[in-house]
PDB file of N, CA, C and O in Angstrom:
ATOM      1  N   MET A   1     -23.373   7.787 -10.159  1.00 58.00           N
ATOM      2  CA  MET A   1     -22.301   6.711 -10.351  1.00 58.00           C
ATOM      3  C   MET A   1     -23.196   5.558 -10.615  1.00 58.00           C
ATOM      4  O   MET A   1     -24.258   5.304 -10.231  1.00 58.00           O
ATOM      5  N   SER A   2     -22.753   4.859 -11.741  1.00 56.00           N
ATOM      6  CA  SER A   2     -23.415   3.706 -12.212  1.00 56.00           C
ATOM      7  C   SER A   2     -23.658   2.570 -11.254  1.00 56.00           C
ATOM      8  O   SER A   2     -22.887   2.490 -10.209  1.00 56.00           O
ATOM      9  N   ASP A   3     -24.370   1.361 -11.695  1.00 68.00           N
ATOM     10  CA  ASP A   3     -24.338   0.264 -10.830  1.00 68.00           C
ATOM     11  C   ASP A   3     -23.081  -0.305 -10.563  1.00 68.00           C
ATOM     12  O   ASP A   3     -22.108  -0.294 -11.359  1.00 68.00           O
ATOM     13  N   LEU A   4     -22.790  -0.653  -9.317  1.00 70.00           N
ATOM     14  CA  LEU A   4     -21.338  -1.145  -9.000  1.00 70.00           C
ATOM     15  C   LEU A   4     -20.980  -2.481  -9.821  1.00 70.00           C
ATOM     16  O   LEU A   4     -19.762  -3.038  -9.674  1.00 70.00           O
ATOM     17  N   SER A   5     -22.132  -3.253 -10.045  1.00 80.00           N
ATOM     18  CA  SER A   5     -21.735  -4.463 -10.786  1.00 80.00           C
ATOM     19  C   SER A   5     -21.119  -4.080 -12.091  1.00 80.00           C
ATOM     20  O   SER A   5     -20.338  -5.231 -12.669  1.00 80.00           O
ATOM     21  N   ASP A   6     -20.991  -2.992 -12.760  1.00 87.00           N
ATOM     22  CA  ASP A   6     -20.509  -2.566 -13.721  1.00 87.00           C
ATOM     23  C   ASP A   6     -18.769  -2.459 -13.625  1.00 87.00           C
ATOM     24  O   ASP A   6     -18.048  -1.896 -14.551  1.00 87.00           O
ATOM     25  N   TRP A   7     -18.559  -2.054 -12.459  1.00 94.00           N
ATOM     26  CA  TRP A   7     -16.988  -1.783 -12.078  1.00 94.00           C
ATOM     27  C   TRP A   7     -16.086  -2.989 -12.078  1.00 94.00           C
ATOM     28  O   TRP A   7     -16.809  -3.923 -11.408  1.00 94.00           O
ATOM     29  N   GLU A   8     -14.856  -2.681 -12.187  1.00 95.00           N
ATOM     30  CA  GLU A   8     -13.959  -3.845 -12.122  1.00 95.00           C
ATOM     31  C   GLU A   8     -13.207  -3.712 -10.915  1.00 95.00           C
ATOM     32  O   GLU A   8     -12.776  -2.531 -10.512  1.00 95.00           O
ATOM     33  N   GLN A   9     -13.052  -4.572 -10.029  1.00 95.00           N
ATOM     34  CA  GLN A   9     -12.293  -4.568  -8.767  1.00 95.00           C
ATOM     35  C   GLN A   9     -10.571  -4.592  -9.155  1.00 95.00           C
ATOM     36  O   GLN A   9     -10.343  -5.472 -10.053  1.00 95.00           O
ATOM     37  N   GLN A  10      -9.804  -3.593  -8.373  1.00 95.00           N
ATOM     38  CA  GLN A  10      -8.560  -3.290  -8.933  1.00 95.00           C
ATOM     39  C   GLN A  10      -7.770  -4.085  -7.757  1.00 95.00           C
ATOM     40  O   GLN A  10      -6.559  -4.588  -8.141  1.00 95.00           O
ATOM     41  N   ALA A  11      -8.202  -3.769  -6.662  1.00 94.00           N
ATOM     42  CA  ALA A  11      -7.567  -4.138  -5.406  1.00 94.00           C
ATOM     43  C   ALA A  11      -8.583  -4.167  -4.318  1.00 94.00           C
ATOM     44  O   ALA A  11      -9.275  -3.681  -4.295  1.00 94.00           O
ATOM     45  N   HIS A  12      -8.251  -5.048  -3.222  1.00 94.00           N
ATOM     46  CA  HIS A  12      -8.948  -5.216  -2.198  1.00 94.00           C
ATOM     47  C   HIS A  12      -8.256  -5.690  -0.964  1.00 94.00           C
ATOM     48  O   HIS A  12      -7.324  -6.283  -0.956  1.00 94.00           O
ATOM     49  N   TYR A  13      -8.796  -5.246   0.302  1.00 92.00           N
ATOM     50  CA  TYR A  13      -8.281  -5.634   1.368  1.00 92.00           C
ATOM     51  C   TYR A  13      -9.120  -5.715   2.505  1.00 92.00           C
ATOM     52  O   TYR A  13     -10.046  -4.972   2.536  1.00 92.00           O
ATOM     53  N   GLU A  14      -8.960  -6.419   3.671  1.00 90.00           N
ATOM     54  CA  GLU A  14      -9.660  -6.395   4.990  1.00 90.00           C
ATOM     55  C   GLU A  14      -8.906  -6.331   6.101  1.00 90.00           C
ATOM     56  O   GLU A  14      -7.799  -6.845   6.121  1.00 90.00           O
ATOM     57  N   THR A  15      -9.229  -5.393   6.940  1.00 84.00           N
ATOM     58  CA  THR A  15      -8.487  -5.132   8.198  1.00 84.00           C
ATOM     59  C   THR A  15      -9.017  -6.246   9.173  1.00 84.00           C
ATOM     60  O   THR A  15      -9.847  -6.936   9.081  1.00 84.00           O
ATOM     61  N   ASP A  16      -8.216  -6.248  10.290  1.00 83.00           N
ATOM     62  CA  ASP A  16      -8.515  -7.002  11.520  1.00 83.00           C
ATOM     63  C   ASP A  16      -9.610  -6.983  12.240  1.00 83.00           C
ATOM     64  O   ASP A  16     -10.268  -7.824  12.373  1.00 83.00           O
ATOM     65  N   GLY A  17     -10.146  -5.516  12.223  1.00 83.00           N
ATOM     66  CA  GLY A  17     -11.180  -5.028  12.619  1.00 83.00           C
ATOM     67  C   GLY A  17     -12.378  -5.444  11.658  1.00 83.00           C
ATOM     68  O   GLY A  17     -13.695  -5.168  12.273  1.00 83.00           O
ATOM     69  N   GLY A  18     -12.443  -5.955  10.348  1.00 86.00           N
ATOM     70  CA  GLY A  18     -13.485  -6.242   9.540  1.00 86.00           C
ATOM     71  C   GLY A  18     -13.839  -5.323   8.616  1.00 86.00           C
ATOM     72  O   GLY A  18     -14.750  -5.415   7.522  1.00 86.00           O
ATOM     73  N   ASP A  19     -13.202  -4.127   8.429  1.00 86.00           N
ATOM     74  CA  ASP A  19     -13.372  -3.260   7.598  1.00 86.00           C
ATOM     75  C   ASP A  19     -12.948  -3.595   6.180  1.00 86.00           C
ATOM     76  O   ASP A  19     -11.833  -4.645   6.015  1.00 86.00           O
ATOM     77  N   ARG A  20     -13.634  -3.521   4.945  1.00 90.00           N
ATOM     78  CA  ARG A  20     -13.351  -4.007   3.723  1.00 90.00           C
ATOM     79  C   ARG A  20     -13.005  -3.007   2.814  1.00 90.00           C
ATOM     80  O   ARG A  20     -13.981  -2.042   2.712  1.00 90.00           O
ATOM     81  N   VAL A  21     -11.970  -2.835   2.052  1.00 91.00           N
ATOM     82  CA  VAL A  21     -11.871  -1.503   1.232  1.00 91.00           C
ATOM     83  C   VAL A  21     -11.508  -2.006  -0.272  1.00 91.00           C
ATOM     84  O   VAL A  21     -10.494  -3.012  -0.520  1.00 91.00           O
ATOM     85  N   THR A  22     -12.262  -1.475  -1.102  1.00 93.00           N
ATOM     86  CA  THR A  22     -12.100  -1.915  -2.697  1.00 93.00           C
ATOM     87  C   THR A  22     -11.867  -0.952  -3.534  1.00 93.00           C
ATOM     88  O   THR A  22     -12.633   0.026  -3.440  1.00 93.00           O
ATOM     89  N   LEU A  23     -10.760  -1.138  -4.375  1.00 95.00           N
ATOM     90  CA  LEU A  23     -10.269  -0.074  -5.218  1.00 95.00           C
ATOM     91  C   LEU A  23     -11.145  -0.383  -6.543  1.00 95.00           C
ATOM     92  O   LEU A  23     -10.934  -1.589  -7.138  1.00 95.00           O
ATOM     93  N   LEU A  24     -11.925   0.514  -7.184  1.00 95.00           N
ATOM     94  CA  LEU A  24     -13.014  -0.012  -8.268  1.00 95.00           C
ATOM     95  C   LEU A  24     -12.283   0.892  -9.389  1.00 95.00           C
ATOM     96  O   LEU A  24     -11.980   1.987  -9.486  1.00 95.00           O
ATOM     97  N   ARG A  25     -12.607   0.134 -10.924  1.00 96.00           N
ATOM     98  CA  ARG A  25     -12.386   0.997 -12.046  1.00 96.00           C
ATOM     99  C   ARG A  25     -13.457   0.816 -13.246  1.00 96.00           C
ATOM    100  O   ARG A  25     -13.824  -0.483 -12.895  1.00 96.00           O
ATOM    101  N   GLN A  26     -13.999   1.807 -13.639  1.00 95.00           N
ATOM    102  CA  GLN A  26     -14.795   1.376 -14.963  1.00 95.00           C
ATOM    103  C   GLN A  26     -14.330   2.296 -16.026  1.00 95.00           C
ATOM    104  O   GLN A  26     -14.632   3.566 -16.046  1.00 95.00           O
ATOM    105  N   GLY A  27     -13.601   1.889 -17.137  1.00 94.00           N
ATOM    106  CA  GLY A  27     -12.992   2.654 -17.978  1.00 94.00           C
ATOM    107  C   GLY A  27     -11.988   3.701 -17.287  1.00 94.00           C
ATOM    108  O   GLY A  27     -10.807   3.342 -16.892  1.00 94.00           O
ATOM    109  N   GLU A  28     -12.372   5.157 -17.669  1.00 95.00           N
ATOM    110  CA  GLU A  28     -11.563   6.077 -16.915  1.00 95.00           C
ATOM    111  C   GLU A  28     -11.920   6.383 -15.808  1.00 95.00           C
ATOM    112  O   GLU A  28     -11.248   7.378 -15.074  1.00 95.00           O
ATOM    113  N   GLU A  29     -12.941   5.760 -15.144  1.00 95.00           N
ATOM    114  CA  GLU A  29     -13.493   6.321 -13.887  1.00 95.00           C
ATOM    115  C   GLU A  29     -12.797   5.263 -12.728  1.00 95.00           C
ATOM    116  O   GLU A  29     -12.922   4.180 -13.037  1.00 95.00           O
ATOM    117  N   TRP A  30     -12.696   6.106 -11.591  1.00 94.00           N
ATOM    118  CA  TRP A  30     -12.141   5.276 -10.430  1.00 94.00           C
ATOM    119  C   TRP A  30     -12.940   5.757  -8.989  1.00 94.00           C
ATOM    120  O   TRP A  30     -13.527   6.698  -9.053  1.00 94.00           O
ATOM    121  N   ALA A  31     -12.902   4.696  -8.363  1.00 94.00           N
ATOM    122  CA  ALA A  31     -13.602   4.948  -7.069  1.00 94.00           C
ATOM    123  C   ALA A  31     -13.115   3.876  -5.981  1.00 94.00           C
ATOM    124  O   ALA A  31     -12.495   2.846  -6.303  1.00 94.00           O
ATOM    125  N   ILE A  32     -13.453   4.233  -4.721  1.00 92.00           N
ATOM    126  CA  ILE A  32     -13.156   3.242  -3.583  1.00 92.00           C
ATOM    127  C   ILE A  32     -14.557   2.886  -2.770  1.00 92.00           C
ATOM    128  O   ILE A  32     -15.053   4.049  -2.572  1.00 92.00           O
ATOM    129  N   CYS A  33     -14.430   1.800  -2.284  1.00 92.00           N
ATOM    130  CA  CYS A  33     -15.796   1.392  -1.418  1.00 92.00           C
ATOM    131  C   CYS A  33     -15.369   0.960  -0.248  1.00 92.00           C
ATOM    132  O   CYS A  33     -14.288  -0.018  -0.118  1.00 92.00           O
ATOM    133  N   TRP A  34     -15.736   1.550   0.950  1.00 88.00           N
ATOM    134  CA  TRP A  34     -15.391   1.039   2.321  1.00 88.00           C
ATOM    135  C   TRP A  34     -16.570   0.608   2.698  1.00 88.00           C
ATOM    136  O   TRP A  34     -17.697   1.202   2.592  1.00 88.00           O
ATOM    137  N   SER A  35     -16.345  -0.604   3.569  1.00 89.00           N
ATOM    138  CA  SER A  35     -17.661  -1.561   3.821  1.00 89.00           C
ATOM    139  C   SER A  35     -17.258  -1.625   5.453  1.00 89.00           C
ATOM    140  O   SER A  35     -16.093  -2.163   5.707  1.00 89.00           O
ATOM    141  N   TYR A  36     -18.027  -1.081   6.080  1.00 86.00           N
ATOM    142  CA  TYR A  36     -17.874  -1.313   7.562  1.00 86.00           C
ATOM    143  C   TYR A  36     -18.654  -2.250   8.424  1.00 86.00           C
ATOM    144  O   TYR A  36     -19.896  -2.880   7.971  1.00 86.00           O
ATOM    145  N   PRO A  37     -17.992  -3.232   9.141  1.00 84.00           N
ATOM    146  CA  PRO A  37     -18.977  -4.231   9.812  1.00 84.00           C
ATOM    147  C   PRO A  37     -19.473  -3.718  11.078  1.00 84.00           C
ATOM    148  O   PRO A  37     -19.732  -2.408  11.281  1.00 84.00           O
ATOM    149  N   TYR A  38     -20.302  -4.639  11.664  1.00 83.00           N
ATOM    150  CA  TYR A  38     -21.202  -4.082  12.955  1.00 83.00           C
ATOM    151  C   TYR A  38     -20.235  -3.385  13.986  1.00 83.00           C
ATOM    152  O   TYR A  38     -19.038  -3.665  14.029  1.00 83.00           O
ATOM    153  N   PRO A  39     -20.708  -2.240  14.496  1.00 82.00           N
ATOM    154  CA  PRO A  39     -22.195  -1.942  14.465  1.00 82.00           C
ATOM    155  C   PRO A  39     -22.669  -0.864  13.423  1.00 82.00           C
ATOM    156  O   PRO A  39     -23.908  -0.313  13.349  1.00 82.00           O
ATOM    157  N   HIS A  40     -21.687  -0.645  12.596  1.00 76.00           N
ATOM    158  CA  HIS A  40     -22.053   0.319  11.568  1.00 76.00           C
ATOM    159  C   HIS A  40     -22.503  -0.093  10.217  1.00 76.00           C
ATOM    160  O   HIS A  40     -23.580   0.547   9.812  1.00 76.00           O
ATOM    161  N   ASN A  41     -22.327  -1.537   9.987  1.00 82.00           N
ATOM    162  CA  ASN A  41     -23.071  -2.246   8.955  1.00 82.00           C
ATOM    163  C   ASN A  41     -23.482  -1.261   7.708  1.00 82.00           C
ATOM    164  O   ASN A  41     -24.594  -1.228   7.317  1.00 82.00           O
ATOM    165  N   GLY A  42     -22.589  -0.663   6.919  1.00 86.00           N
ATOM    166  CA  GLY A  42     -22.907   0.034   5.887  1.00 86.00           C
ATOM    167  C   GLY A  42     -21.407   0.096   4.994  1.00 86.00           C
ATOM    168  O   GLY A  42     -20.436  -0.452   5.200  1.00 86.00           O
ATOM    169  N   SER A  43     -21.844   0.515   3.859  1.00 87.00           N
ATOM    170  CA  SER A  43     -20.705   0.729   2.728  1.00 87.00           C
ATOM    171  C   SER A  43     -20.923   2.264   2.482  1.00 87.00           C
ATOM    172  O   SER A  43     -21.957   2.698   2.299  1.00 87.00           O
ATOM    173  N   GLN A  44     -19.662   2.617   1.803  1.00 88.00           N
ATOM    174  CA  GLN A  44     -19.639   3.975   1.374  1.00 88.00           C
ATOM    175  C   GLN A  44     -18.822   3.976   0.085  1.00 88.00           C
ATOM    176  O   GLN A  44     -17.868   3.365   0.085  1.00 88.00           O
ATOM    177  N   VAL A  45     -19.311   4.523  -0.981  1.00 90.00           N
ATOM    178  CA  VAL A  45     -18.401   4.633  -2.366  1.00 90.00           C
ATOM    179  C   VAL A  45     -18.224   5.986  -2.485  1.00 90.00           C
ATOM    180  O   VAL A  45     -18.833   6.958  -2.503  1.00 90.00           O
ATOM    181  N   VAL A  46     -16.843   6.235  -2.538  1.00 90.00           N
ATOM    182  CA  VAL A  46     -16.138   7.762  -2.971  1.00 90.00           C
ATOM    183  C   VAL A  46     -15.639   7.521  -4.284  1.00 90.00           C
ATOM    184  O   VAL A  46     -14.735   6.929  -4.740  1.00 90.00           O
ATOM    185  N   PRO A  47     -16.268   8.319  -5.129  1.00 92.00           N
ATOM    186  CA  PRO A  47     -15.916   8.547  -6.590  1.00 92.00           C
ATOM    187  C   PRO A  47     -14.632   9.437  -6.725  1.00 92.00           C
ATOM    188  O   PRO A  47     -14.691  10.444  -5.887  1.00 92.00           O
ATOM    189  N   TYR A  48     -13.595   8.911  -7.626  1.00 93.00           N
ATOM    190  CA  TYR A  48     -12.614   9.964  -7.765  1.00 93.00           C
ATOM    191  C   TYR A  48     -12.564  10.129  -9.323  1.00 93.00           C
ATOM    192  O   TYR A  48     -11.642  10.871  -9.589  1.00 93.00           O
ATOM    193  N   GLY A  49     -13.580  10.147 -10.085  1.00 92.00           N
ATOM    194  CA  GLY A  49     -13.658  10.519 -11.285  1.00 92.00           C
ATOM    195  C   GLY A  49     -12.338  10.092 -12.198  1.00 92.00           C
ATOM    196  O   GLY A  49     -12.215   8.979 -12.048  1.00 92.00           O
ATOM    197  N   GLN A  50     -11.857  10.781 -12.983  1.00 94.00           N
ATOM    198  CA  GLN A  50     -10.589  10.230 -13.734  1.00 94.00           C
ATOM    199  C   GLN A  50      -9.425  10.553 -13.196  1.00 94.00           C
ATOM    200  O   GLN A  50      -8.445  10.542 -13.652  1.00 94.00           O
ATOM    201  N   HIS A  51      -9.573  10.645 -11.756  1.00 91.00           N
ATOM    202  CA  HIS A  51      -8.087  11.079 -10.806  1.00 91.00           C
ATOM    203  C   HIS A  51      -7.645   9.604 -10.402  1.00 91.00           C
ATOM    204  O   HIS A  51      -7.844   9.466  -9.308  1.00 91.00           O
ATOM    205  N   GLY A  52      -7.368   8.510 -11.238  1.00 89.00           N
ATOM    206  CA  GLY A  52      -6.975   7.199 -10.854  1.00 89.00           C
ATOM    207  C   GLY A  52      -6.045   7.224  -9.678  1.00 89.00           C
ATOM    208  O   GLY A  52      -5.734   6.568  -8.945  1.00 89.00           O
ATOM    209  N   GLY A  53      -4.764   8.225 -10.081  1.00 91.00           N
ATOM    210  CA  GLY A  53      -3.729   8.320  -8.883  1.00 91.00           C
ATOM    211  C   GLY A  53      -3.910   8.589  -7.685  1.00 91.00           C
ATOM    212  O   GLY A  53      -3.739   8.146  -6.726  1.00 91.00           O
ATOM    213  N   GLN A  54      -5.077   9.608  -7.504  1.00 91.00           N
ATOM    214  CA  GLN A  54      -5.652   9.846  -6.223  1.00 91.00           C
ATOM    215  C   GLN A  54      -6.126   8.648  -5.563  1.00 91.00           C
ATOM    216  O   GLN A  54      -6.225   8.627  -4.351  1.00 91.00           O
ATOM    217  N   ALA A  55      -6.999   7.936  -6.401  1.00 91.00           N
ATOM    218  CA  ALA A  55      -7.734   6.825  -5.989  1.00 91.00           C
ATOM    219  C   ALA A  55      -6.738   5.782  -5.469  1.00 91.00           C
ATOM    220  O   ALA A  55      -6.789   5.424  -4.306  1.00 91.00           O
ATOM    221  N   VAL A  56      -5.856   5.561  -6.122  1.00 91.00           N
ATOM    222  CA  VAL A  56      -4.722   4.750  -5.732  1.00 91.00           C
ATOM    223  C   VAL A  56      -3.789   5.086  -4.448  1.00 91.00           C
ATOM    224  O   VAL A  56      -3.655   4.316  -3.627  1.00 91.00           O
ATOM    225  N   ASP A  57      -3.630   6.101  -4.753  1.00 90.00           N
ATOM    226  CA  ASP A  57      -2.955   6.723  -3.349  1.00 90.00           C
ATOM    227  C   ASP A  57      -3.675   6.685  -2.088  1.00 90.00           C
ATOM    228  O   ASP A  57      -3.100   6.310  -0.922  1.00 90.00           O
ATOM    229  N   ALA A  58      -4.916   7.102  -2.028  1.00 88.00           N
ATOM    230  CA  ALA A  58      -5.905   6.983  -1.052  1.00 88.00           C
ATOM    231  C   ALA A  58      -5.759   5.379  -0.617  1.00 88.00           C
ATOM    232  O   ALA A  58      -5.968   4.998   0.574  1.00 88.00           O
ATOM    233  N   PHE A  59      -6.267   4.784  -1.506  1.00 88.00           N
ATOM    234  CA  PHE A  59      -6.238   3.054  -1.297  1.00 88.00           C
ATOM    235  C   PHE A  59      -4.890   2.605  -0.573  1.00 88.00           C
ATOM    236  O   PHE A  59      -5.110   1.952   0.515  1.00 88.00           O
ATOM    237  N   VAL A  60      -3.941   3.029  -1.060  1.00 89.00           N
ATOM    238  CA  VAL A  60      -2.467   2.357  -0.321  1.00 89.00           C
ATOM    239  C   VAL A  60      -2.177   2.962   1.038  1.00 89.00           C
ATOM    240  O   VAL A  60      -1.902   2.327   1.881  1.00 89.00           O
ATOM    241  N   THR A  61      -2.480   4.382   0.962  1.00 85.00           N
ATOM    242  CA  THR A  61      -2.479   5.190   2.297  1.00 85.00           C
ATOM    243  C   THR A  61      -3.439   4.255   3.462  1.00 85.00           C
ATOM    244  O   THR A  61      -2.945   3.893   4.513  1.00 85.00           O
ATOM    245  N   SER A  62      -4.664   4.136   2.925  1.00 82.00           N
ATOM    246  CA  SER A  62      -5.650   3.566   3.945  1.00 82.00           C
ATOM    247  C   SER A  62      -5.006   1.860   4.227  1.00 82.00           C
ATOM    248  O   SER A  62      -5.054   1.597   5.211  1.00 82.00           O
ATOM    249  N   ARG A  63      -4.567   1.231   3.100  1.00 83.00           N
ATOM    250  CA  ARG A  63      -3.851  -0.081   3.643  1.00 83.00           C
ATOM    251  C   ARG A  63      -2.995  -0.150   4.457  1.00 83.00           C
ATOM    252  O   ARG A  63      -2.575  -1.191   5.240  1.00 83.00           O
ATOM    253  N   GLU A  64      -2.032   0.729   4.161  1.00 81.00           N
ATOM    254  CA  GLU A  64      -0.900   0.891   4.994  1.00 81.00           C
ATOM    255  C   GLU A  64      -1.041   1.320   6.280  1.00 81.00           C
ATOM    256  O   GLU A  64      -0.358   1.397   7.362  1.00 81.00           O
ATOM    257  N   GLY A  65      -2.317   1.838   6.814  1.00 74.00           N
ATOM    258  CA  GLY A  65      -2.556   2.228   8.056  1.00 74.00           C
ATOM    259  C   GLY A  65      -2.075   3.557   8.336  1.00 74.00           C
ATOM    260  O   GLY A  65      -2.304   4.069   9.533  1.00 74.00           O
ATOM    261  N   LYS A  66      -1.767   4.404   7.427  1.00 67.00           N
ATOM    262  CA  LYS A  66      -1.395   5.719   7.200  1.00 67.00           C
ATOM    263  C   LYS A  66      -2.806   6.763   7.587  1.00 67.00           C
ATOM    264  O   LYS A  66      -3.776   6.188   7.173  1.00 67.00           O
ATOM    265  N   THR A  67      -2.391   7.908   8.026  1.00 57.00           N
ATOM    266  CA  THR A  67      -3.688   8.780   8.172  1.00 57.00           C
ATOM    267  C   THR A  67      -3.937   9.531   6.938  1.00 57.00           C
ATOM    268  O   THR A  67      -3.423   9.774   6.012  1.00 57.00           O
ATOM    269  N   LEU A  68      -5.187   9.184   6.894  1.00 56.00           N
ATOM    270  CA  LEU A  68      -5.913   9.933   5.389  1.00 56.00           C
ATOM    271  C   LEU A  68      -6.240  11.242   5.521  1.00 56.00           C
ATOM    272  O   LEU A  68      -6.542  11.576   6.610  1.00 56.00           O
ATOM    273  N   THR A  69      -6.186  12.217   4.583  1.00 52.00           N
ATOM    274  CA  THR A  69      -6.326  13.433   4.599  1.00 52.00           C
ATOM    275  C   THR A  69      -8.018  13.562   5.064  1.00 52.00           C
ATOM    276  O   THR A  69      -8.320  14.267   5.509  1.00 52.00           O
ATOM    277  N   PHE A  70      -8.692  12.702   4.214  1.00 52.00           N
ATOM    278  CA  PHE A  70      -9.984  12.639   4.445  1.00 52.00           C
ATOM    279  C   PHE A  70     -10.303  11.077   5.095  1.00 52.00           C
ATOM    280  O   PHE A  70     -10.210  10.306   4.241  1.00 52.00           O
ATOM    281  N   ASP A  71     -10.752  11.052   6.237  1.00 51.00           N
ATOM    282  CA  ASP A  71     -11.061   9.891   6.883  1.00 51.00           C
ATOM    283  C   ASP A  71     -12.709   9.643   6.462  1.00 51.00           C
ATOM    284  O   ASP A  71     -13.670  10.282   7.235  1.00 51.00           O
ATOM    285  N   SER A  72     -12.910   8.869   5.632  1.00 53.00           N
ATOM    286  CA  SER A  72     -14.469   8.519   5.339  1.00 53.00           C
ATOM    287  C   SER A  72     -15.146   8.059   6.393  1.00 53.00           C
ATOM    288  O   SER A  72     -16.328   8.424   6.567  1.00 53.00           O
ATOM    289  N   ARG A  73     -14.633   6.989   7.362  1.00 51.00           N
ATOM    290  CA  ARG A  73     -15.320   6.396   8.489  1.00 51.00           C
ATOM    291  C   ARG A  73     -15.838   7.779   9.195  1.00 51.00           C
ATOM    292  O   ARG A  73     -16.910   7.700   9.798  1.00 51.00           O
ATOM    293  N   THR A  74     -14.925   8.329   9.499  1.00 52.00           N
ATOM    294  CA  THR A  74     -15.075   9.314  10.746  1.00 52.00           C
ATOM    295  C   THR A  74     -16.296  10.385  10.145  1.00 52.00           C
ATOM    296  O   THR A  74     -17.320  10.745  10.663  1.00 52.00           O
ATOM    297  N   ALA A  75     -16.048  10.722   8.746  1.00 51.00           N
ATOM    298  CA  ALA A  75     -17.224  11.542   8.055  1.00 51.00           C
ATOM    299  C   ALA A  75     -18.567  10.969   8.131  1.00 51.00           C
ATOM    300  O   ALA A  75     -19.537  11.401   8.415  1.00 51.00           O
ATOM    301  N   TRP A  76     -18.459   9.799   7.688  1.00 49.00           N
ATOM    302  CA  TRP A  76     -19.839   8.852   7.500  1.00 49.00           C
ATOM    303  C   TRP A  76     -20.317   8.864   8.846  1.00 49.00           C
ATOM    304  O   TRP A  76     -21.598   8.886   8.881  1.00 49.00           O
ATOM    305  N   GLN A  77     -19.414   8.394  10.018  1.00 50.00           N
ATOM    306  CA  GLN A  77     -20.048   8.138  11.283  1.00 50.00           C
ATOM    307  C   GLN A  77     -20.879   9.534  11.641  1.00 50.00           C
ATOM    308  O   GLN A  77     -21.695   9.595  12.451  1.00 50.00           O
ATOM    309  N   ASN A  78     -20.171  10.656  11.518  1.00 52.00           N
ATOM    310  CA  ASN A  78     -20.707  11.924  11.972  1.00 52.00           C
ATOM    311  C   ASN A  78     -21.695  12.555  10.926  1.00 52.00           C
ATOM    312  O   ASN A  78     -22.315  13.221  11.386  1.00 52.00           O
ATOM    313  N   GLY A  79     -22.271  11.597  10.082  1.00 51.00           N
ATOM    314  CA  GLY A  79     -23.196  12.162   9.397  1.00 51.00           C
ATOM    315  C   GLY A  79     -23.089  13.272   8.337  1.00 51.00           C
ATOM    316  O   GLY A  79     -23.871  13.830   7.722  1.00 51.00           O
ATOM    317  N   SER A  80     -21.868  13.543   7.868  1.00 44.00           N
ATOM    318  CA  SER A  80     -21.451  14.780   7.021  1.00 44.00           C
ATOM    319  C   SER A  80     -21.313  13.994   5.547  1.00 44.00           C
ATOM    320  O   SER A  80     -20.961  14.942   4.798  1.00 44.00           O
ATOM    321  N   VAL A  81     -21.367  12.983   5.231  1.00 42.00           N
ATOM    322  CA  VAL A  81     -21.147  12.250   4.034  1.00 42.00           C
ATOM    323  C   VAL A  81     -22.516  11.737   3.546  1.00 42.00           C
ATOM    324  O   VAL A  81     -23.191  11.152   4.322  1.00 42.00           O
TER     325      VAL A  81
END
């Protein structure tokens, strides 16, 4: 994945708990960046390749507080990502 400065922000939101979620696009490529506040203090970028629909669906599902099929923070905290 290239430097994130090359990516365009398509949408962004922040939760009451301080999580920040950004939907990114570069040409045909899509990704979501999850940034976590203290005590986690980290960011995770999940590439979706050319599957923009899946990226948008995951972003909207996350924003609406629904359960994700893949919970990136749980996986990240458990060290599986």
